[in-house]
PDB file of C-alpha atoms in Angstrom:
ATOM      1  CA  MET A 942      52.031 -71.572 121.546  1.00 49.00           C
ATOM      2  CA  SER A 943      53.740 -73.620 118.924  1.00 52.00           C
ATOM      3  CA  THR A 944      51.938 -74.292 115.658  1.00 54.00           C
ATOM      4  CA  ASN A 945      52.939 -76.249 112.616  1.00 58.00           C
ATOM      5  CA  THR A 946      52.171 -74.840 109.179  1.00 59.00           C
ATOM      6  CA  THR A 947      54.019 -77.486 107.180  1.00 62.00           C
ATOM      7  CA  ASN A 948      51.535 -80.361 107.670  1.00 79.00           C
ATOM      8  CA  VAL A 949      54.156 -82.556 109.314  1.00 92.00           C
ATOM      9  CA  TYR A 950      53.328 -84.650 112.351  1.00 96.00           C
ATOM     10  CA  VAL A 951      55.146 -83.262 115.379  1.00 97.00           C
ATOM     11  CA  PRO A 952      54.492 -85.153 118.656  1.00 97.00           C
ATOM     12  CA  GLY A 953      52.622 -82.982 121.137  1.00 97.00           C
ATOM     13  CA  VAL A 954      52.434 -80.081 118.682  1.00 97.00           C
ATOM     14  CA  CYS A 955      50.565 -80.989 115.486  1.00 97.00           C
ATOM     15  CA  ASN A 956      48.531 -84.053 114.599  1.00 97.00           C
ATOM     16  CA  ILE A 957      45.892 -82.741 112.144  1.00 97.00           C
ATOM     17  CA  GLY A 958      45.982 -81.133 108.742  1.00 96.00           C
ATOM     18  CA  PRO A 959      43.716 -78.745 106.783  1.00 96.00           C
ATOM     19  CA  ALA A 960      40.598 -80.909 106.538  1.00 95.00           C
ATOM     20  CA  GLU A 961      40.586 -81.824 110.239  1.00 96.00           C
ATOM     21  CA  ILE A 962      41.340 -78.216 111.224  1.00 97.00           C
ATOM     22  CA  ARG A 963      38.359 -76.973 109.152  1.00 97.00           C
ATOM     23  CA  MET A 964      36.076 -79.526 110.788  1.00 97.00           C
ATOM     24  CA  ARG A 965      37.158 -78.454 114.285  1.00 98.00           C
ATOM     25  CA  ARG A 966      36.805 -74.763 113.459  1.00 98.00           C
ATOM     26  CA  THR A 967      33.269 -75.468 112.213  1.00 98.00           C
ATOM     27  CA  ALA A 968      32.493 -77.322 115.455  1.00 98.00           C
ATOM     28  CA  GLY A 969      33.803 -74.298 117.362  1.00 98.00           C
ATOM     29  CA  VAL A 970      31.529 -71.936 115.470  1.00 98.00           C
ATOM     30  CA  ILE A 971      28.513 -74.213 116.000  1.00 98.00           C
ATOM     31  CA  GLY A 972      29.285 -74.472 119.734  1.00 98.00           C
ATOM     32  CA  LEU A 973      29.690 -70.712 119.970  1.00 98.00           C
ATOM     33  CA  VAL A 974      26.373 -70.028 118.184  1.00 98.00           C
ATOM     34  CA  ILE A 975      24.477 -72.533 120.366  1.00 98.00           C
ATOM     35  CA  THR A 976      26.096 -71.018 123.483  1.00 98.00           C
ATOM     36  CA  ALA A 977      25.124 -67.503 122.447  1.00 98.00           C
ATOM     37  CA  LEU A 978      21.553 -68.551 121.669  1.00 98.00           C
ATOM     38  CA  PHE A 979      21.269 -70.422 124.950  1.00 98.00           C
ATOM     39  CA  VAL A 980      22.538 -67.443 126.977  1.00 97.00           C
ATOM     40  CA  ALA A 981      20.277 -65.023 125.070  1.00 97.00           C
ATOM     41  CA  ALA A 982      17.273 -67.275 125.694  1.00 97.00           C
ATOM     42  CA  ALA A 983      18.181 -67.586 129.346  1.00 96.00           C
ATOM     43  CA  VAL A 984      18.208 -63.796 129.753  1.00 96.00           C
ATOM     44  CA  ILE A 985      15.185 -63.082 127.583  1.00 97.00           C
ATOM     45  CA  PHE A 986      12.962 -65.790 129.052  1.00 97.00           C
ATOM     46  CA  GLY A 987      14.340 -65.637 132.595  1.00 96.00           C
ATOM     47  CA  ILE A 988      15.511 -69.247 132.718  1.00 95.00           C
ATOM     48  CA  PRO A 989      16.250 -70.116 136.351  1.00 95.00           C
ATOM     49  CA  THR A 990      19.893 -69.944 137.341  1.00 92.00           C
ATOM     50  CA  PRO A 991      20.497 -73.662 137.953  1.00 93.00           C
ATOM     51  CA  TRP A 992      19.272 -74.529 134.412  1.00 96.00           C
ATOM     52  CA  ARG A 993      21.831 -72.112 132.993  1.00 97.00           C
ATOM     53  CA  LEU A 994      24.563 -74.525 133.979  1.00 97.00           C
ATOM     54  CA  LEU A 995      23.580 -76.552 130.914  1.00 97.00           C
ATOM     55  CA  VAL A 996      25.471 -73.990 128.841  1.00 98.00           C
ATOM     56  CA  VAL A 997      28.672 -75.797 129.798  1.00 98.00           C
ATOM     57  CA  ILE A 998      27.908 -78.439 127.132  1.00 98.00           C
ATOM     58  CA  PRO A 999      27.865 -76.205 124.021  1.00 98.00           C
ATOM     59  CA  ALA A1000      30.473 -73.862 125.507  1.00 98.00           C
ATOM     60  CA  GLY A1001      32.854 -76.767 126.143  1.00 98.00           C
ATOM     61  CA  LEU A1002      32.295 -78.238 122.707  1.00 98.00           C
ATOM     62  CA  GLY A1003      32.808 -74.851 121.069  1.00 98.00           C
ATOM     63  CA  ALA A1004      35.929 -74.130 123.094  1.00 98.00           C
ATOM     64  CA  SER A1005      37.312 -77.567 122.264  1.00 98.00           C
ATOM     65  CA  GLY A1006      36.752 -77.021 118.537  1.00 98.00           C
ATOM     66  CA  PHE A1007      38.430 -73.650 118.523  1.00 98.00           C
ATOM     67  CA  LEU A1008      41.367 -74.829 120.662  1.00 98.00           C
ATOM     68  CA  GLN A1009      41.979 -77.884 118.497  1.00 98.00           C
ATOM     69  CA  ALA A1010      41.785 -75.815 115.284  1.00 98.00           C
ATOM     70  CA  ALA A1011      44.112 -73.137 116.612  1.00 98.00           C
ATOM     71  CA  LEU A1012      46.614 -75.665 117.958  1.00 98.00           C
ATOM     72  CA  HIS A1013      46.388 -77.982 114.920  1.00 97.00           C
ATOM     73  CA  PHE A1014      45.873 -80.804 117.355  1.00 98.00           C
ATOM     74  CA  CYS A1015      43.004 -83.253 117.878  1.00 98.00           C
ATOM     75  CA  ALA A1016      42.557 -84.291 121.489  1.00 98.00           C
ATOM     76  CA  ARG A1017      40.840 -87.568 120.587  1.00 98.00           C
ATOM     77  CA  PHE A1018      43.598 -88.457 118.107  1.00 98.00           C
ATOM     78  CA  GLY A1019      46.180 -87.560 120.711  1.00 98.00           C
ATOM     79  CA  MET A1020      44.649 -89.869 123.299  1.00 98.00           C
ATOM     80  CA  SER A1021      44.261 -92.660 120.719  1.00 98.00           C
ATOM     81  CA  GLY A1022      47.731 -92.470 119.150  1.00 97.00           C
ATOM     82  CA  LEU A1023      46.486 -91.233 115.759  1.00 98.00           C
ATOM     83  CA  PHE A1024      47.160 -88.388 113.360  1.00 97.00           C
ATOM     84  CA  ASN A1025      45.759 -87.126 110.016  1.00 97.00           C
ATOM     85  CA  LEU A1026      47.685 -84.435 108.240  1.00 95.00           C
ATOM     86  CA  GLY A1027      46.074 -85.004 104.866  1.00 88.00           C
ATOM     87  CA  ASP A1028      43.477 -82.989 103.087  1.00 89.00           C
ATOM     88  CA  GLU A1029      40.824 -85.692 103.599  1.00 89.00           C
ATOM     89  CA  LEU A1030      38.815 -86.630 106.663  1.00 92.00           C
ATOM     90  CA  GLY A1031      38.902 -90.199 107.935  1.00 85.00           C
ATOM     91  CA  ARG A1032      42.436 -91.213 106.899  1.00 90.00           C
ATOM     92  CA  GLN A1033      44.141 -91.615 110.245  1.00 94.00           C
ATOM     93  CA  GLU A1034      47.616 -92.982 110.688  1.00 96.00           C
ATOM     94  CA  GLN A1035      48.979 -94.675 113.806  1.00 97.00           C
ATOM     95  CA  VAL A1036      51.655 -93.261 116.135  1.00 98.00           C
ATOM     96  CA  TYR A1037      53.868 -96.138 117.276  1.00 97.00           C
ATOM     97  CA  GLU A1038      56.593 -94.480 119.322  1.00 98.00           C
ATOM     98  CA  THR A1039      55.801 -94.530 123.050  1.00 98.00           C
ATOM     99  CA  GLU A1040      57.391 -91.161 123.773  1.00 98.00           C
ATOM    100  CA  TYR A1041      55.441 -89.556 120.914  1.00 98.00           C
ATOM    101  CA  ARG A1042      52.187 -91.038 122.196  1.00 98.00           C
ATOM    102  CA  ARG A1043      52.914 -89.655 125.671  1.00 98.00           C
ATOM    103  CA  ALA A1044      53.607 -86.172 124.284  1.00 98.00           C
ATOM    104  CA  ASP A1045      50.347 -86.349 122.323  1.00 98.00           C
ATOM    105  CA  GLN A1046      48.387 -87.487 125.387  1.00 98.00           C
ATOM    106  CA  ARG A1047      49.785 -84.571 127.465  1.00 98.00           C
ATOM    107  CA  LYS A1048      48.708 -82.109 124.758  1.00 98.00           C
ATOM    108  CA  ALA A1049      45.267 -83.747 124.548  1.00 98.00           C
ATOM    109  CA  VAL A1050      44.796 -83.428 128.311  1.00 98.00           C
ATOM    110  CA  THR A1051      45.793 -79.763 128.101  1.00 98.00           C
ATOM    111  CA  ILE A1052      43.145 -79.146 125.450  1.00 98.00           C
ATOM    112  CA  VAL A1053      40.449 -80.949 127.479  1.00 98.00           C
ATOM    113  CA  ILE A1054      41.332 -79.000 130.639  1.00 98.00           C
ATOM    114  CA  GLY A1055      41.323 -75.697 128.708  1.00 98.00           C
ATOM    115  CA  SER A1056      37.928 -76.501 127.204  1.00 98.00           C
ATOM    116  CA  VAL A1057      36.475 -77.388 130.566  1.00 98.00           C
ATOM    117  CA  LEU A1058      37.821 -74.238 132.189  1.00 98.00           C
ATOM    118  CA  ILE A1059      36.428 -72.057 129.423  1.00 98.00           C
ATOM    119  CA  ALA A1060      33.033 -73.788 129.712  1.00 98.00           C
ATOM    120  CA  ILE A1061      32.993 -73.226 133.506  1.00 98.00           C
ATOM    121  CA  VAL A1062      33.747 -69.521 133.037  1.00 98.00           C
ATOM    122  CA  VAL A1063      30.969 -69.191 130.441  1.00 98.00           C
ATOM    123  CA  ALA A1064      28.541 -71.001 132.730  1.00 97.00           C
ATOM    124  CA  GLY A1065      29.520 -68.710 135.598  1.00 97.00           C
ATOM    125  CA  ILE A1066      28.824 -65.665 133.469  1.00 97.00           C
ATOM    126  CA  ALA A1067      25.487 -67.114 132.294  1.00 96.00           C
ATOM    127  CA  MET A1068      24.482 -67.658 135.911  1.00 95.00           C
ATOM    128  CA  LEU A1069      25.356 -64.074 136.865  1.00 96.00           C
ATOM    129  CA  LEU A1070      23.310 -62.474 134.089  1.00 95.00           C
ATOM    130  CA  PRO A1071      19.902 -61.109 135.013  1.00 92.00           C
TER     131      PRO A1071
END
């Protein structure tokens, strides 16, 4: 895993800075807490197995937040050709180079796939619990 600690845009590697990373880490924590509460409620109250599949939503959102924070890369920005390496939210800059945009899109897809796979595993575990 390649990370960038210099707050410089690197195509397919780093497209967010400290403020955006904090926001994604916070989203990861919120997703994790909601996931844990959902699974605990499912076990304590005996929620039927099919309903436990709903845990994929907070688990996927939490996984996405943590992955984006750890990788210093926003999947939405990557798909949209944007980056924000500043210390403020909402100040996106445009990526104009086609090859850079493609690298960013590949990284974004990797993050989305990783988030979905993690969510599926968490849902599988939630369904197997008593």
